[in-house]
Every structure is written in C-alpha cells, then in structure tokens.
Coordinates of N, CA and C in Angstrom, one line a residue:
M1 N 69.2 2.1 -23.9 CA 69.2 3.5 -24.3 C 70.2 3.7 -25.5
A2 N 69.8 4.2 -26.6 CA 70.6 4.4 -27.7 C 70.9 5.9 -27.9
Y3 N 72.1 6.2 -28.4 CA 72.4 7.6 -28.7 C 71.7 8.0 -30.0
T4 N 71.2 9.3 -30.0 CA 70.8 9.9 -31.2 C 71.9 10.5 -31.9
I5 N 71.8 10.9 -33.1 CA 72.9 11.6 -33.8 C 73.2 12.9 -33.1
S6 N 72.3 13.6 -32.6 CA 72.6 14.9 -32.0 C 73.4 14.7 -30.7
T7 N 73.1 13.6 -29.9 CA 73.8 13.3 -28.7 C 75.2 12.9 -29.1
A8 N 75.4 12.1 -30.1 CA 76.7 11.7 -30.5 C 77.6 12.8 -31.0
L9 N 77.0 13.8 -31.7 CA 77.7 14.9 -32.2 C 78.1 15.9 -31.0
A10 N 77.2 16.0 -30.0 CA 77.5 16.8 -28.9 C 78.6 16.2 -28.0
I11 N 78.6 14.9 -27.9 CA 79.7 14.3 -27.1 C 81.0 14.4 -27.9
Y12 N 81.0 14.2 -29.2 CA 82.2 14.4 -30.0 C 82.7 15.9 -30.0
F13 N 81.8 16.8 -30.0 CA 82.1 18.2 -30.0 C 82.9 18.6 -28.7
V14 N 82.3 18.1 -27.5 CA 83.0 18.4 -26.2 C 84.3 17.7 -26.2
L15 N 84.4 16.5 -26.6 CA 85.6 15.7 -26.6 C 86.7 16.4 -27.5
W16 N 86.2 16.9 -28.7 CA 87.1 17.6 -29.6 C 87.8 18.8 -28.9
W17 N 87.0 19.6 -28.2 CA 87.5 20.8 -27.5 C 88.5 20.4 -26.4
I18 N 88.2 19.3 -25.7 CA 89.1 18.9 -24.6 C 90.5 18.5 -25.3
V19 N 90.4 17.7 -26.3 CA 91.6 17.3 -27.0 C 92.4 18.5 -27.6
L20 N 91.7 19.5 -28.1 CA 92.3 20.7 -28.7 C 93.1 21.4 -27.6
F21 N 92.6 21.5 -26.4 CA 93.3 22.2 -25.3 C 94.5 21.4 -24.8
V22 N 94.4 20.0 -25.0 CA 95.6 19.2 -24.7 C 96.7 19.3 -25.7
T23 N 96.3 19.4 -27.0 CA 97.3 19.5 -28.0 C 97.9 20.9 -28.3
L24 N 97.3 21.9 -27.8 CA 97.8 23.3 -28.0 C 99.2 23.5 -27.7
P25 N 99.7 23.1 -26.5 CA 101.1 23.5 -26.1 C 102.2 22.7 -26.9
F26 N 101.9 21.6 -27.6 CA 102.9 20.8 -28.3 C 103.4 21.5 -29.5
G27 N 104.7 21.6 -29.6 CA 105.4 22.1 -30.8 C 105.5 23.7 -30.9
V28 N 105.1 24.4 -29.8 CA 105.1 25.8 -29.9 C 106.4 26.3 -29.3
R29 N 107.1 27.2 -30.1 CA 108.3 27.8 -29.7 C 108.1 29.3 -29.4
S30 N 108.6 29.8 -28.3 CA 108.4 31.2 -28.0 C 109.5 32.0 -28.6
Q31 N 109.3 33.3 -28.7 CA 110.3 34.2 -29.2 C 111.5 34.2 -28.4
H32 N 111.4 34.0 -27.1 CA 112.6 33.9 -26.3 C 113.5 32.6 -26.6
E33 N 112.8 31.5 -26.8 CA 113.5 30.3 -27.2 C 114.1 30.4 -28.6
D34 N 113.5 31.1 -29.5 CA 114.0 31.2 -30.8 C 115.1 32.3 -30.9
G35 N 115.2 33.1 -30.0 CA 116.2 34.1 -29.9 C 115.9 35.4 -30.8
G36 N 114.7 35.7 -31.0 CA 114.4 36.9 -31.8 C 113.0 37.3 -31.5
G37 N 112.4 38.0 -32.5 CA 111.1 38.5 -32.4 C 111.1 40.0 -32.5
P38 N 110.0 40.6 -32.9 CA 110.0 42.1 -33.1 C 110.1 42.8 -31.8
P39 N 110.7 43.9 -31.8 CA 110.9 44.7 -30.5 C 109.5 45.1 -30.0
G40 N 109.4 45.1 -28.7 CA 108.1 45.5 -28.0 C 107.1 44.4 -27.9
T41 N 107.4 43.2 -28.3 CA 106.5 42.1 -28.1 C 106.9 41.3 -26.9
D42 N 106.0 40.5 -26.4 CA 106.2 39.6 -25.3 C 107.2 38.5 -25.7
P43 N 108.3 38.3 -24.9 CA 109.2 37.2 -25.3 C 108.5 35.8 -25.2
G44 N 107.4 35.7 -24.5 CA 106.7 34.4 -24.4 C 105.7 34.2 -25.5
A45 N 105.6 35.1 -26.4 CA 104.7 35.0 -27.5 C 105.2 33.9 -28.5
P46 N 104.3 33.1 -29.0 CA 104.7 32.1 -29.9 C 105.2 32.6 -31.3
I47 N 106.2 31.9 -31.9 CA 106.6 32.2 -33.2 C 105.7 31.7 -34.3
A48 N 105.5 30.4 -34.3 CA 104.6 29.7 -35.2 C 103.8 28.7 -34.4
T49 N 102.5 28.8 -34.4 CA 101.6 27.9 -33.7 C 101.3 26.6 -34.5
R50 N 101.3 26.6 -35.8 CA 101.0 25.5 -36.6 C 99.5 25.0 -36.3
M51 N 98.6 25.9 -36.3 CA 97.2 25.6 -35.9 C 96.6 24.6 -36.9
G52 N 96.9 24.7 -38.2 CA 96.3 23.8 -39.1 C 96.6 22.3 -38.8
R53 N 97.9 22.1 -38.5 CA 98.3 20.7 -38.1 C 97.7 20.3 -36.8
K54 N 97.6 21.2 -35.9 CA 97.0 20.9 -34.6 C 95.5 20.6 -34.7
L55 N 94.8 21.3 -35.6 CA 93.4 21.0 -35.8 C 93.2 19.6 -36.4
I56 N 94.0 19.3 -37.3 CA 93.9 17.9 -38.0 C 94.2 16.9 -36.9
W57 N 95.3 17.0 -36.2 CA 95.6 16.0 -35.1 C 94.5 16.0 -34.1
T58 N 94.0 17.1 -33.7 CA 92.9 17.1 -32.7 C 91.7 16.3 -33.3
T59 N 91.3 16.5 -34.5 CA 90.2 15.7 -35.1 C 90.5 14.2 -35.1
V60 N 91.7 13.8 -35.5 CA 92.1 12.4 -35.5 C 92.0 11.8 -34.1
I61 N 92.7 12.5 -33.2 CA 92.8 11.9 -31.8 C 91.4 11.9 -31.2
A62 N 90.6 12.9 -31.4 CA 89.2 12.9 -30.8 C 88.4 11.8 -31.4
A63 N 88.6 11.5 -32.7 CA 87.8 10.5 -33.4 C 88.2 9.1 -32.8
V64 N 89.5 8.9 -32.6 CA 89.9 7.6 -32.0 C 89.4 7.4 -30.6
V65 N 89.5 8.5 -29.8 CA 89.0 8.4 -28.4 C 87.5 8.2 -28.4
Y66 N 86.8 8.9 -29.3 CA 85.3 8.7 -29.4 C 85.0 7.3 -29.8
G67 N 85.7 6.8 -30.8 CA 85.5 5.4 -31.2 C 85.7 4.4 -30.1
I68 N 86.8 4.6 -29.4 CA 87.0 3.6 -28.2 C 85.9 3.8 -27.2
G69 N 85.5 5.0 -26.9 CA 84.3 5.2 -26.0 C 83.1 4.5 -26.5
M70 N 82.8 4.6 -27.8 CA 81.6 4.0 -28.3 C 81.7 2.5 -28.3
L71 N 82.8 1.9 -28.6 CA 83.0 0.5 -28.4 C 82.8 0.0 -27.0
A72 N 83.3 0.8 -26.1 CA 83.1 0.4 -24.6 C 81.7 0.6 -24.3
Y73 N 81.0 1.6 -24.8 CA 79.6 1.7 -24.5 C 78.7 0.6 -25.1
R74 N 79.0 0.2 -26.3 CA 78.3 -0.9 -26.9 C 78.6 -2.2 -26.3
A75 N 79.8 -2.4 -25.7 CA 80.2 -3.6 -25.0 C 79.6 -3.7 -23.6
G76 N 79.0 -2.6 -23.2 CA 78.4 -2.6 -21.9 C 79.2 -2.1 -20.7
Y77 N 80.4 -1.6 -21.0 CA 81.3 -1.1 -20.0 C 80.9 0.3 -19.5
L78 N 80.2 1.1 -20.3 CA 79.9 2.4 -20.0 C 78.4 2.7 -19.8
N79 N 77.7 1.7 -19.3 CA 76.3 2.0 -19.0 C 76.1 2.6 -17.7
I80 N 74.9 3.2 -17.5 CA 74.7 4.0 -16.3 C 74.7 3.2 -15.0
E81 N 74.2 2.0 -15.1 CA 74.2 1.1 -13.9 C 75.6 0.8 -13.4
R82 N 76.5 0.4 -14.4 CA 77.8 0.1 -14.0 C 78.6 1.3 -13.5
L83 N 78.5 2.4 -14.2 CA 79.2 3.6 -13.7 C 78.7 4.1 -12.4
S84 N 77.4 4.0 -12.1 CA 76.9 4.4 -10.8 C 77.3 3.5 -9.7
N85 N 77.5 2.2 -10.0 CA 78.0 1.3 -9.0 C 79.5 1.6 -8.7
L86 N 80.2 1.9 -9.7 CA 81.6 2.3 -9.5 C 81.8 3.5 -8.6
M87 N 80.9 4.5 -8.8 CA 80.9 5.7 -8.0 C 80.2 5.6 -6.6
G88 N 79.6 4.4 -6.4 CA 79.0 4.2 -5.1 C 77.6 4.9 -5.0
V89 N 76.9 5.2 -6.1 CA 75.6 5.8 -6.1 C 74.6 4.7 -6.4
A90 N 73.6 4.6 -5.6 CA 72.5 3.7 -5.9 C 71.7 4.1 -7.0
F91 N 71.4 3.3 -8.0 CA 70.6 3.6 -9.1 C 69.3 2.9 -9.1

C-alpha cells in the first residue's frame, strides 16, 4: 500500500498541529512574570508569544518527525500487520 500525495499531506497537516500545540508554551512570559502590563488585563496574559518563530520551529520539527515516520514506514516497521500484532488485534 503506497501513500498518495493527499494522504501524505493530511498526515503532515495533523502532525503539524500536534507539534504546534506542543511548542506553544515554550518561551512565553506572562505579565505577572515580567512585572508589568496594562492595568485591567489578566496577569497571566502573555507579553510576547513570538508566534513567527514558533511556526517556523513547528514546521521544522514536524518535517523531521514526518521524515522519521516515513522512513520507518518504508522499512516495514509501520505496516498494518505489524501494528495490529503489537496491539493484539487479529488482521
């Protein structure tokens, strides 16, 4: 069974979102930690999220994880028979 381009893009898209949610909390400083912020705002609100850097890192990390997954798939480690045997499901 070979992946089509649309399947590969869908897998990368889902993986990219998962990696984004993992990278979101890194490097964020709250107004309380920084010791300031406009009056009337939540002290837990972030000062600078640096979303551009996070989007770039997310893309790079997701590409590496996707590449490792594709190598494992092509080597035969991620085929349906092997995974079903690991989970104890008869295929």
